[in-house]
Amino acid sequence: MDSLRFLRILLVSASILLVSLLYTVTAGDIVHQDDLAPKKPGCENDFVLVKVQTWIDGTEDAEFVGVGARFGRRIVSKEKNANQTHVVFANPRDCCSPLKTKLIGDVVIVDRGNCRFTAKANNAEAAGASALLIINNQKELYKMVCEPDETDLDIQIPAVMLPQDAGATLEKMLINSSKVSVQLYSPRRPAVDVAEVFLWLMAIGTILCASYWSAWSAREAAIEHDKLLKDAIDEIPSTNDGGSGVVEINTLSAICFVFLASGFLVVLYKLMSYWFVELLVVVFCIGGVEGLQTCLVALLSRWFQRAGDSYIKVPFLGPISYLTLAVSPFCIVFAVLWAVYRERSLAWIGQDVLGIALIITVLQIVHVPNLKVGTVLLSCAFLYDIFWVFVSKKLFHESVMIVVARGDKSGEDGIPMLLKIPRMFDPWGGYSIIGFGDILLPGLLIAFALRYDWLANKTLRTGYFIWAMVAYGLGLLITYVALNLMDGHGQPALLYIVPFTLGTMLTLARKRDDLWILWTKGEPERACPHHVRLEQCSE
């Protein structure tokens, strides 16, 4: 294998470890159920995010986001039903004793501490306040709950917790302005957002393109192999020696892969910080450049065949085609621009382009040789996904997968190994996202199905590819249904995708009596010319 091909496979193999973060979620969950704070009469609200829109002297100004309390009146969901209400500071500021000033339907701002939340709410309501804004003493939001022994819970005003920085801004507004008012409302997230539809189509399209490219390459290799057989060449190059640039997964590596991915996930969780995310961005850009370059060269070589077939020797990299040299600067500049401007509103487009190109390249280079390996790989990934999304909460007191995917401890919007699309009709904004692994790992099995269909000369109806593709689409669709039923809480996509995709393949193979061939060899028997040795045909 030449050094360029070795470098390429090395980069993609490293990327596989990174794309093992199998996670589907929509950012910005609104409802937060909390089993540690059980509901009881007078204290049974869901924890909802609340928009606090400010107005200074009648002009719309900054908007803050708080979290509603377990107690008190529920907050209206529509902006048109939310009144603009004058806001004042409590006196005393902690609102732990009856207020010295009577209020006439004002929203009162109080500081956290010195007494229970419900005591503050009762004092504010007794003074005539229409709502209570409690400023936290930290930057994070805090869920306001009721103590087990509390009984005075007949509170008829809403209570909202705001972070410390929002409180500081509100205080400056009140000092520098003659009149400050606020609107409090908690808009509901739509059941289905167009972003999820586009993300579903993106995942389907990525696997479709990668599968056809992989199957076309496999058929070309098979045709070339058969041509050599017909010519009765004594030394026939093996297709499994790595010279073709294809890496085949075996059963042991499929099992080890999941353990390595788990170890890598824990490292990400423990070391998650700004600098570590920056390191992941660099690695993602390297893999993205390789993927984008591979895809563009394969596409453009149809029109610039001469440039694709002409090579020049480059130190340390070996022979490189002129077409690759021409495409590489564009790919590098594209990745660098995305890395520099990835905080901009449209940066998700560049991330998706690099991510899709990387996934397609991995599916082109890495192959599942048979159904046995595919079953082991997806079964291990199935357990891995469930463990790190759900079971890890018992060990780490939070979902490790969710924390890593969101980049909660890094101060950034999450790791780049995700495809994402902004939620277009969601009042809370955020992104619908899907982990690379939710496309890549099922894609390995689906690409294998199409390679087998083409080599066996099966039609779409009698083959396995179309049914595996439909099963994947249904599994991903069920994932989004579960996501919405769970109020936006992250779901392990492979929990739904693997039973659909793998179950369909195994069921069809058993019904068609192809299970043994698919399970062991992974490719149909090919006729061997009578003048060629049998061992050459089996290579």
Coordinates of C-alpha atoms in Angstrom, one line a residue:
M1 CA 0.0 0.0 0.0
D2 CA 1.5 3.4 -0.9
S3 CA 2.0 6.0 1.8
L4 CA -0.8 8.3 0.6
R5 CA -3.4 5.4 0.9
F6 CA -2.0 4.4 4.2
L7 CA -2.3 8.0 5.5
R8 CA -5.9 8.2 4.2
I9 CA -7.0 5.0 5.9
L10 CA -5.2 6.0 9.1
L11 CA -7.1 9.3 9.1
V12 CA -10.5 7.7 8.4
S13 CA -9.9 5.0 11.0
A14 CA -9.1 7.6 13.6
S15 CA -12.3 9.4 12.6
I16 CA -14.3 6.2 13.1
L17 CA -13.4 6.3 16.8
L18 CA -14.7 9.9 17.0
V19 CA -18.0 9.3 15.2
S20 CA -18.9 6.5 17.6
L21 CA -20.9 9.1 19.6
L22 CA -24.3 7.6 18.9
Y23 CA -26.7 10.2 20.0
T24 CA -29.8 11.9 18.7
V25 CA -31.2 15.0 20.5
T26 CA -32.8 18.4 19.9
A27 CA -31.1 21.2 21.7
G28 CA -32.8 23.4 24.2
D29 CA -35.1 21.1 26.2
I30 CA -38.0 23.0 27.7
V31 CA -39.6 20.6 30.1
H32 CA -37.4 19.1 32.8
Q33 CA -39.0 16.3 34.9
D34 CA -37.2 15.8 38.2
D35 CA -37.9 12.5 40.1
L36 CA -35.9 13.9 43.1
A37 CA -38.6 16.6 43.6
P38 CA -41.9 14.7 43.6
K39 CA -45.1 16.6 42.9
K40 CA -47.8 17.2 45.5
P41 CA -50.9 19.4 45.6
G42 CA -49.9 23.1 45.2
C43 CA -46.5 22.0 44.0
E44 CA -47.0 20.1 40.8
N45 CA -45.9 22.3 37.9
D46 CA -43.5 21.0 35.3
F47 CA -40.2 22.8 35.1
V48 CA -40.5 25.0 32.0
L49 CA -38.2 27.5 30.4
V50 CA -39.7 31.0 30.5
K51 CA -39.0 33.9 28.2
V52 CA -38.6 37.2 30.1
Q53 CA -38.9 40.0 27.5
T54 CA -37.9 43.5 28.9
W55 CA -39.2 46.9 27.8
I56 CA -37.5 50.2 28.7
D57 CA -39.7 53.3 28.5
G58 CA -42.0 51.5 26.1
T59 CA -39.1 50.2 23.8
E60 CA -38.4 46.5 23.5
D61 CA -35.0 45.6 24.9
A62 CA -33.1 42.5 26.0
E63 CA -34.7 39.0 26.5
F64 CA -33.7 36.6 29.2
V65 CA -34.5 33.0 29.8
G66 CA -35.5 31.7 33.2
V67 CA -37.1 28.5 34.6
G68 CA -40.5 28.3 36.2
A69 CA -41.0 27.0 39.7
R70 CA -42.7 23.8 40.7
F71 CA -45.3 25.9 42.7
G72 CA -47.4 28.9 41.8
R73 CA -49.7 29.8 38.9
R74 CA -48.7 28.3 35.5
I75 CA -47.2 30.8 33.0
V76 CA -49.1 31.6 29.8
S77 CA -47.7 30.0 26.6
K78 CA -48.6 32.7 24.1
E79 CA -46.9 36.0 23.9
K80 CA -50.1 37.8 23.0
N81 CA -51.6 36.7 26.3
A82 CA -48.7 38.0 28.3
N83 CA -49.1 41.5 29.7
Q84 CA -46.4 44.1 29.9
T85 CA -46.0 44.6 33.6
H86 CA -44.0 47.2 35.6
V87 CA -41.1 45.6 37.4
V88 CA -39.6 46.7 40.8
F89 CA -37.1 45.5 43.4
A90 CA -38.4 44.0 46.6
N91 CA -37.9 45.8 49.9
P92 CA -36.3 44.0 51.6
R93 CA -34.4 42.5 48.7
D94 CA -34.5 38.9 49.9
C95 CA -38.3 39.1 50.4
C96 CA -38.1 36.9 53.4
S97 CA -40.3 39.2 55.5
P98 CA -43.4 41.2 54.6
L99 CA -42.6 43.9 52.1
K100 CA -42.4 47.5 53.3
T101 CA -44.0 48.8 50.1
K102 CA -47.4 47.8 48.8
L103 CA -47.5 46.8 45.1
I104 CA -50.2 47.2 42.5
G105 CA -49.8 44.2 40.2
D106 CA -46.1 44.8 39.7
V107 CA -43.5 42.1 39.0
V108 CA -41.1 42.0 41.9
I109 CA -37.4 41.1 41.7
V110 CA -35.9 39.4 44.8
D111 CA -32.6 37.9 45.6
R112 CA -32.1 34.2 46.3
G113 CA -31.3 33.0 49.9
N114 CA -32.1 33.4 53.6
C115 CA -35.5 31.7 53.4
R116 CA -37.6 29.2 51.3
F117 CA -38.7 30.0 47.8
T118 CA -42.4 29.6 48.8
A119 CA -41.9 32.1 51.7
K120 CA -40.7 34.7 49.2
A121 CA -43.7 33.9 46.9
N122 CA -46.2 34.2 49.7
N123 CA -44.7 37.6 50.9
A124 CA -44.7 38.9 47.3
E125 CA -48.3 37.9 46.7
A126 CA -49.4 39.4 50.0
A127 CA -47.8 42.7 49.0
G128 CA -49.8 42.7 45.7
A129 CA -47.2 41.5 43.2
S130 CA -48.4 39.8 40.0
A131 CA -45.3 37.7 39.5
L132 CA -42.0 36.9 41.2
L133 CA -38.5 37.0 39.6
I134 CA -35.9 35.3 41.8
I135 CA -32.3 36.2 40.9
N136 CA -29.9 33.2 41.4
N137 CA -26.6 33.7 43.1
Q138 CA -24.9 31.7 40.3
K139 CA -24.8 31.9 36.5
E140 CA -26.8 28.6 36.1
L141 CA -30.5 28.2 36.5
Y142 CA -31.9 26.4 39.5
K143 CA -35.1 24.4 39.9
M144 CA -37.3 25.8 42.6
V145 CA -39.1 23.0 44.5
C146 CA -41.1 22.6 47.7
E147 CA -39.7 21.1 50.9
P148 CA -41.4 17.9 52.1
D149 CA -42.8 19.6 55.3
E150 CA -44.3 22.7 53.5
T151 CA -48.0 23.3 53.7
D152 CA -48.6 26.9 52.7
L153 CA -48.6 26.2 49.0
D154 CA -51.8 28.1 47.8
I155 CA -49.7 30.5 45.7
Q156 CA -51.5 32.3 42.9
I157 CA -48.7 34.1 41.3
P158 CA -46.0 32.7 38.9
A159 CA -42.4 32.4 40.1
V160 CA -39.4 32.4 37.8
M161 CA -35.7 31.9 38.5
L162 CA -33.3 34.0 36.5
P163 CA -29.5 33.5 36.3
Q164 CA -27.1 36.0 38.1
D165 CA -26.0 37.9 34.9
A166 CA -29.7 38.5 34.0
G167 CA -30.3 40.0 37.4
A168 CA -27.3 42.3 37.1
T169 CA -28.6 43.5 33.7
L170 CA -32.1 44.1 35.1
E171 CA -30.6 46.1 38.0
K172 CA -28.7 48.4 35.6
M173 CA -31.9 48.9 33.6
L174 CA -33.9 49.9 36.8
I175 CA -31.1 52.3 37.9
N176 CA -30.7 54.0 34.5
S177 CA -34.3 54.1 33.3
S178 CA -37.5 55.7 34.4
K179 CA -39.7 52.7 33.6
V180 CA -38.9 49.0 33.1
S181 CA -41.6 46.4 32.3
V182 CA -41.5 42.7 31.4
Q183 CA -43.5 40.0 29.7
L184 CA -43.5 36.5 31.0
Y185 CA -44.5 33.6 28.8
S186 CA -43.4 30.0 28.0
P187 CA -44.1 29.2 24.4
R188 CA -44.6 25.5 23.5
R189 CA -42.3 23.7 21.2
P190 CA -44.1 22.4 18.0
A191 CA -44.7 18.7 17.9
V192 CA -42.7 18.4 14.6
D193 CA -40.2 20.8 13.2
V194 CA -39.3 21.0 9.5
A195 CA -35.6 20.6 10.6
E196 CA -36.3 17.0 11.7
V197 CA -37.7 16.2 8.3
F198 CA -34.6 17.6 6.5
L199 CA -32.3 15.8 9.0
W200 CA -34.1 12.6 8.3
L201 CA -33.7 13.1 4.5
M202 CA -30.1 14.0 5.0
A203 CA -29.3 10.8 6.9
I204 CA -31.2 8.7 4.3
G205 CA -29.4 10.5 1.4
T206 CA -26.0 10.1 2.9
I207 CA -26.4 6.3 3.3
L208 CA -27.9 6.1 -0.2
C209 CA -25.0 7.9 -1.9
A210 CA -22.3 6.0 0.2
S211 CA -24.0 2.6 -0.5
Y212 CA -24.1 3.1 -4.3
W213 CA -20.5 4.3 -4.4
S214 CA -19.4 1.3 -2.3
A215 CA -21.4 -1.2 -4.4
W216 CA -20.2 0.3 -7.7
S217 CA -16.5 0.1 -6.5
A218 CA -17.1 -3.6 -5.4
R219 CA -18.7 -4.5 -8.8
E220 CA -15.8 -2.9 -10.7
A221 CA -13.3 -4.8 -8.5
A222 CA -15.3 -8.1 -9.2
I223 CA -15.3 -7.4 -12.9
E224 CA -11.6 -6.8 -13.0
H225 CA -11.0 -10.0 -10.9
D226 CA -13.2 -12.1 -13.3
K227 CA -11.3 -10.6 -16.3
L228 CA -8.0 -11.8 -14.8
L229 CA -9.5 -15.2 -14.2
K230 CA -10.6 -15.5 -17.8
D231 CA -7.1 -14.6 -18.9
A232 CA -5.8 -17.4 -16.8
I233 CA -3.2 -15.2 -15.1
D234 CA -1.2 -17.2 -12.6
E235 CA -0.8 -14.5 -10.0
I236 CA -4.1 -12.8 -9.2
P237 CA -4.0 -10.0 -6.7
S238 CA -6.1 -10.6 -3.7
T239 CA -8.9 -8.2 -2.9
N240 CA -8.4 -8.6 0.8
D241 CA -4.7 -7.6 1.2
G242 CA -5.5 -3.9 1.7
G243 CA -4.1 -2.9 -1.7
S244 CA -7.6 -1.8 -2.8
G245 CA -7.8 0.7 0.0
V246 CA -10.6 -1.2 1.7
V247 CA -10.5 -2.1 5.4
E248 CA -12.7 -5.0 6.4
I249 CA -14.0 -5.3 10.0
N250 CA -13.8 -8.7 11.7
T251 CA -15.8 -9.9 14.7
L252 CA -13.0 -9.2 17.2
S253 CA -12.5 -5.6 15.9
A254 CA -16.3 -5.0 16.0
I255 CA -16.3 -5.9 19.7
C256 CA -13.1 -4.0 20.5
F257 CA -14.4 -1.0 18.7
V258 CA -17.3 -0.6 21.1
F259 CA -15.0 -0.9 24.1
L260 CA -12.6 1.6 22.6
A261 CA -15.5 4.0 21.8
S262 CA -16.6 3.7 25.5
G263 CA -13.2 4.5 26.7
F264 CA -12.9 7.4 24.4
L265 CA -16.3 8.7 25.5
V266 CA -15.3 8.6 29.2
V267 CA -12.1 10.5 28.3
L268 CA -14.2 13.1 26.5
Y269 CA -16.5 13.3 29.5
K270 CA -13.7 13.7 32.0
L271 CA -11.6 16.1 30.0
M272 CA -14.4 18.1 28.4
S273 CA -13.2 21.7 28.3
Y274 CA -12.7 24.5 25.8
W275 CA -9.3 23.4 24.8
F276 CA -10.4 19.8 24.3
V277 CA -13.2 20.8 22.1
E278 CA -10.8 22.9 20.1
L279 CA -8.6 19.7 19.7
L280 CA -11.7 17.8 18.4
V281 CA -12.4 20.6 16.0
V282 CA -8.9 20.2 14.5
V283 CA -9.2 16.4 14.3
F284 CA -12.7 16.8 12.7
C285 CA -11.3 19.3 10.1
I286 CA -8.5 16.8 9.2
G287 CA -11.0 14.0 8.7
G288 CA -13.4 16.4 6.9
V289 CA -10.7 17.6 4.5
E290 CA -9.9 13.9 3.7
G291 CA -13.5 13.1 3.2
L292 CA -14.4 16.1 1.1
Q293 CA -11.2 15.6 -1.1
T294 CA -12.0 11.9 -1.7
C295 CA -15.6 12.7 -2.7
L296 CA -14.7 15.6 -5.0
V297 CA -11.9 13.7 -6.7
A298 CA -14.2 10.7 -7.3
L299 CA -16.9 13.0 -8.7
L300 CA -14.7 15.3 -10.8
S301 CA -12.6 12.4 -12.3
R302 CA -15.6 11.6 -14.5
W303 CA -15.0 14.9 -16.4
F304 CA -11.3 15.3 -15.8
Q305 CA -10.1 11.7 -16.2
R306 CA -6.7 12.6 -17.6
A307 CA -5.9 14.8 -14.5
G308 CA -7.2 12.0 -12.3
D309 CA -5.0 9.4 -14.0
S310 CA -1.8 11.5 -14.1
Y311 CA 0.4 11.4 -11.0
I312 CA 3.2 13.3 -9.5
K313 CA 5.4 12.1 -6.7
V314 CA 5.2 14.1 -3.4
P315 CA 7.7 13.6 -0.6
F316 CA 6.3 11.7 2.4
L317 CA 2.9 11.2 0.6
G318 CA 3.9 9.3 -2.5
P319 CA 2.2 9.5 -5.9
I320 CA -0.7 12.0 -6.0
S321 CA -2.9 12.8 -9.0
Y322 CA -3.0 16.2 -10.4
L323 CA -6.7 16.3 -9.7
T324 CA -6.1 15.7 -6.1
L325 CA -3.5 18.5 -6.0
A326 CA -6.0 20.8 -7.6
V327 CA -8.9 19.9 -5.2
S328 CA -6.9 19.8 -1.9
P329 CA -6.4 23.6 -1.4
F330 CA -10.2 24.2 -1.8
C331 CA -10.9 21.5 0.8
I332 CA -8.4 22.8 3.3
V333 CA -9.6 26.4 2.9
F334 CA -13.2 25.2 3.3
A335 CA -12.4 23.4 6.6
V336 CA -10.3 26.3 8.0
L337 CA -13.0 28.8 7.2
W338 CA -15.6 26.6 9.0
A339 CA -13.3 26.2 12.0
V340 CA -12.7 30.0 12.3
Y341 CA -16.3 31.0 11.8
R342 CA -18.1 28.0 13.3
E343 CA -19.9 30.2 15.8
R344 CA -21.7 32.1 13.0
S345 CA -25.4 31.4 12.3
L346 CA -24.8 29.6 9.0
A347 CA -21.8 27.6 10.1
W348 CA -23.9 24.5 10.4
I349 CA -23.9 24.2 6.6
G350 CA -20.1 23.8 6.5
Q351 CA -20.2 21.3 9.4
D352 CA -22.8 19.2 7.6
V353 CA -20.9 19.3 4.3
L354 CA -17.7 18.1 6.0
G355 CA -19.5 15.6 8.1
I356 CA -21.4 14.0 5.2
A357 CA -18.3 13.8 3.1
L358 CA -16.5 12.1 6.0
I359 CA -19.3 9.6 6.5
I360 CA -19.5 8.8 2.8
T361 CA -15.7 8.3 2.7
V362 CA -15.7 6.0 5.7
L363 CA -18.5 3.9 4.3
Q364 CA -16.5 3.7 1.0
I365 CA -13.3 2.5 2.7
V366 CA -14.6 0.5 5.7
H367 CA -16.6 -2.6 4.8
V368 CA -18.6 -5.2 6.8
P369 CA -17.6 -8.5 5.0
N370 CA -20.6 -10.5 6.1
L371 CA -23.8 -10.5 8.1
K372 CA -22.2 -12.1 11.1
V373 CA -19.8 -9.2 11.6
G374 CA -22.6 -6.7 10.9
T375 CA -24.8 -8.4 13.5
V376 CA -22.0 -8.3 16.2
L377 CA -21.2 -4.7 15.4
L378 CA -24.7 -3.4 15.5
S379 CA -25.7 -5.5 18.6
C380 CA -22.7 -4.1 20.5
A381 CA -23.5 -0.6 19.4
F382 CA -27.1 -1.1 20.4
L383 CA -26.0 -1.9 24.0
Y384 CA -23.4 0.8 24.0
D385 CA -26.0 3.5 23.0
I386 CA -28.5 2.4 25.6
F387 CA -25.8 2.2 28.4
W388 CA -24.3 5.6 27.8
V389 CA -27.6 7.4 27.4
F390 CA -29.6 5.8 30.2
V391 CA -27.6 3.5 32.4
S392 CA -24.7 5.9 32.8
K393 CA -27.0 8.2 34.8
K394 CA -26.8 5.7 37.7
L395 CA -23.0 5.7 37.7
F396 CA -22.2 9.4 36.9
H397 CA -25.5 11.0 38.1
E398 CA -26.0 12.4 34.5
S399 CA -26.2 11.0 31.0
V400 CA -22.6 10.9 29.8
M401 CA -23.6 10.8 26.2
I402 CA -25.8 13.8 26.5
V403 CA -23.2 15.8 28.4
V404 CA -20.5 15.1 25.8
A405 CA -22.7 15.6 22.7
R406 CA -23.9 19.0 24.0
G407 CA -20.5 20.1 25.3
D408 CA -22.0 21.1 28.6
K409 CA -18.7 21.4 30.4
S410 CA -16.9 23.1 27.5
G411 CA -18.6 26.4 27.2
E412 CA -19.3 25.7 23.6
D413 CA -22.3 24.4 21.6
G414 CA -21.0 20.8 21.6
I415 CA -18.6 18.6 19.7
P416 CA -18.5 18.9 15.9
M417 CA -19.1 15.2 15.2
L418 CA -22.8 15.8 14.6
L419 CA -25.0 16.7 11.7
K420 CA -27.4 19.5 12.7
I421 CA -30.0 21.8 11.3
P422 CA -31.5 24.8 13.1
R423 CA -35.1 24.3 14.3
M424 CA -37.0 26.7 12.0
F425 CA -40.4 27.1 13.7
D426 CA -39.3 26.5 17.3
P427 CA -39.7 29.7 19.5
W428 CA -36.8 28.4 21.6
G429 CA -34.5 28.0 18.6
G430 CA -31.7 25.4 18.9
Y431 CA -30.8 22.6 16.6
S432 CA -32.1 19.2 15.6
I433 CA -29.0 17.0 15.6
I434 CA -27.9 13.4 14.9
G435 CA -24.7 11.7 15.8
F436 CA -22.4 10.4 13.0
G437 CA -22.7 6.9 14.4
D438 CA -26.4 6.8 14.0
I439 CA -25.8 7.1 10.2
L440 CA -22.4 5.4 9.9
L441 CA -23.0 2.1 11.8
P442 CA -26.3 1.2 10.2
G443 CA -24.8 2.4 6.9
L444 CA -22.1 -0.2 7.0
L445 CA -24.8 -2.9 7.0
I446 CA -26.9 -1.2 4.3
A447 CA -23.9 -0.7 2.1
F448 CA -23.0 -4.4 2.5
A449 CA -26.6 -5.3 1.5
L450 CA -26.3 -3.3 -1.8
R451 CA -22.9 -4.8 -2.6
Y452 CA -24.3 -8.3 -2.2
D453 CA -27.4 -7.4 -4.3
W454 CA -25.3 -6.1 -7.2
L455 CA -22.8 -9.0 -7.1
A456 CA -25.8 -11.5 -7.0
N457 CA -27.6 -9.7 -9.8
K458 CA -30.7 -9.2 -7.6
T459 CA -33.4 -6.7 -8.4
L460 CA -34.6 -4.0 -6.0
R461 CA -37.6 -6.1 -5.0
T462 CA -35.8 -9.4 -4.6
G463 CA -32.7 -7.8 -3.0
Y464 CA -32.0 -6.7 0.5
F465 CA -30.9 -3.1 0.1
I466 CA -34.2 -1.4 -0.5
W467 CA -35.8 -3.2 2.5
A468 CA -32.8 -2.4 4.7
M469 CA -33.1 1.2 3.6
V470 CA -36.8 1.4 4.3
A471 CA -36.2 -0.3 7.7
Y472 CA -33.6 2.3 8.6
G473 CA -35.8 5.2 7.6
L474 CA -38.7 3.8 9.8
G475 CA -36.3 3.3 12.7
L476 CA -35.1 6.8 12.5
L477 CA -38.6 8.1 12.1
I478 CA -39.6 6.2 15.3
T479 CA -36.6 7.9 17.0
Y480 CA -38.0 11.3 16.3
V481 CA -41.5 10.3 17.4
A482 CA -40.0 9.1 20.7
L483 CA -38.0 12.3 21.0
N484 CA -41.2 14.4 20.8
L485 CA -43.1 12.1 23.1
M486 CA -40.3 12.5 25.7
D487 CA -40.6 16.4 25.5
G488 CA -37.3 16.7 23.6
H489 CA -35.2 14.6 26.0
G490 CA -32.3 12.9 24.1
Q491 CA -32.9 9.4 22.7
P492 CA -30.4 6.7 21.8
A493 CA -31.3 6.4 18.1
L494 CA -29.8 2.9 17.7
L495 CA -32.4 1.7 20.3
Y496 CA -34.9 2.0 17.4
I497 CA -32.7 1.8 14.3
V498 CA -30.9 -1.5 15.1
P499 CA -34.0 -3.7 15.6
F500 CA -35.6 -2.4 12.4
T501 CA -32.5 -2.6 10.2
L502 CA -30.9 -5.7 11.5
G503 CA -34.1 -7.5 12.2
T504 CA -35.3 -6.9 8.6
M505 CA -32.0 -8.2 7.1
L506 CA -32.0 -11.4 9.3
T507 CA -35.7 -12.1 8.6
L508 CA -35.4 -11.7 4.8
A509 CA -32.2 -13.8 4.7
R510 CA -33.9 -16.6 6.6
K511 CA -37.0 -16.6 4.4
R512 CA -34.9 -16.6 1.2
D513 CA -32.5 -19.3 2.3
D514 CA -29.6 -16.9 1.9
L515 CA -28.7 -16.7 5.6
W516 CA -25.7 -19.1 5.5
I517 CA -24.1 -17.3 2.5
L518 CA -24.7 -13.8 4.0
W519 CA -23.6 -14.9 7.5
T520 CA -20.4 -16.5 6.4
K521 CA -19.1 -15.5 3.0
G522 CA -21.0 -12.3 2.5
E523 CA -20.9 -12.6 -1.3
P524 CA -22.5 -14.9 -3.9
E525 CA -20.7 -17.8 -5.4
R526 CA -19.1 -17.0 -8.7
A527 CA -18.5 -19.4 -11.5
C528 CA -14.8 -20.5 -12.0
P529 CA -13.5 -21.1 -15.5
H530 CA -12.4 -24.7 -16.0
H531 CA -8.8 -23.7 -16.9
V532 CA -8.3 -21.7 -13.7
R533 CA -7.3 -23.3 -10.4
L534 CA -10.0 -23.4 -7.7
E535 CA -7.9 -21.7 -5.1
Q536 CA -7.5 -18.7 -7.4
C537 CA -11.3 -18.3 -7.7
S538 CA -11.6 -18.3 -4.0
E539 CA -9.2 -15.4 -3.5

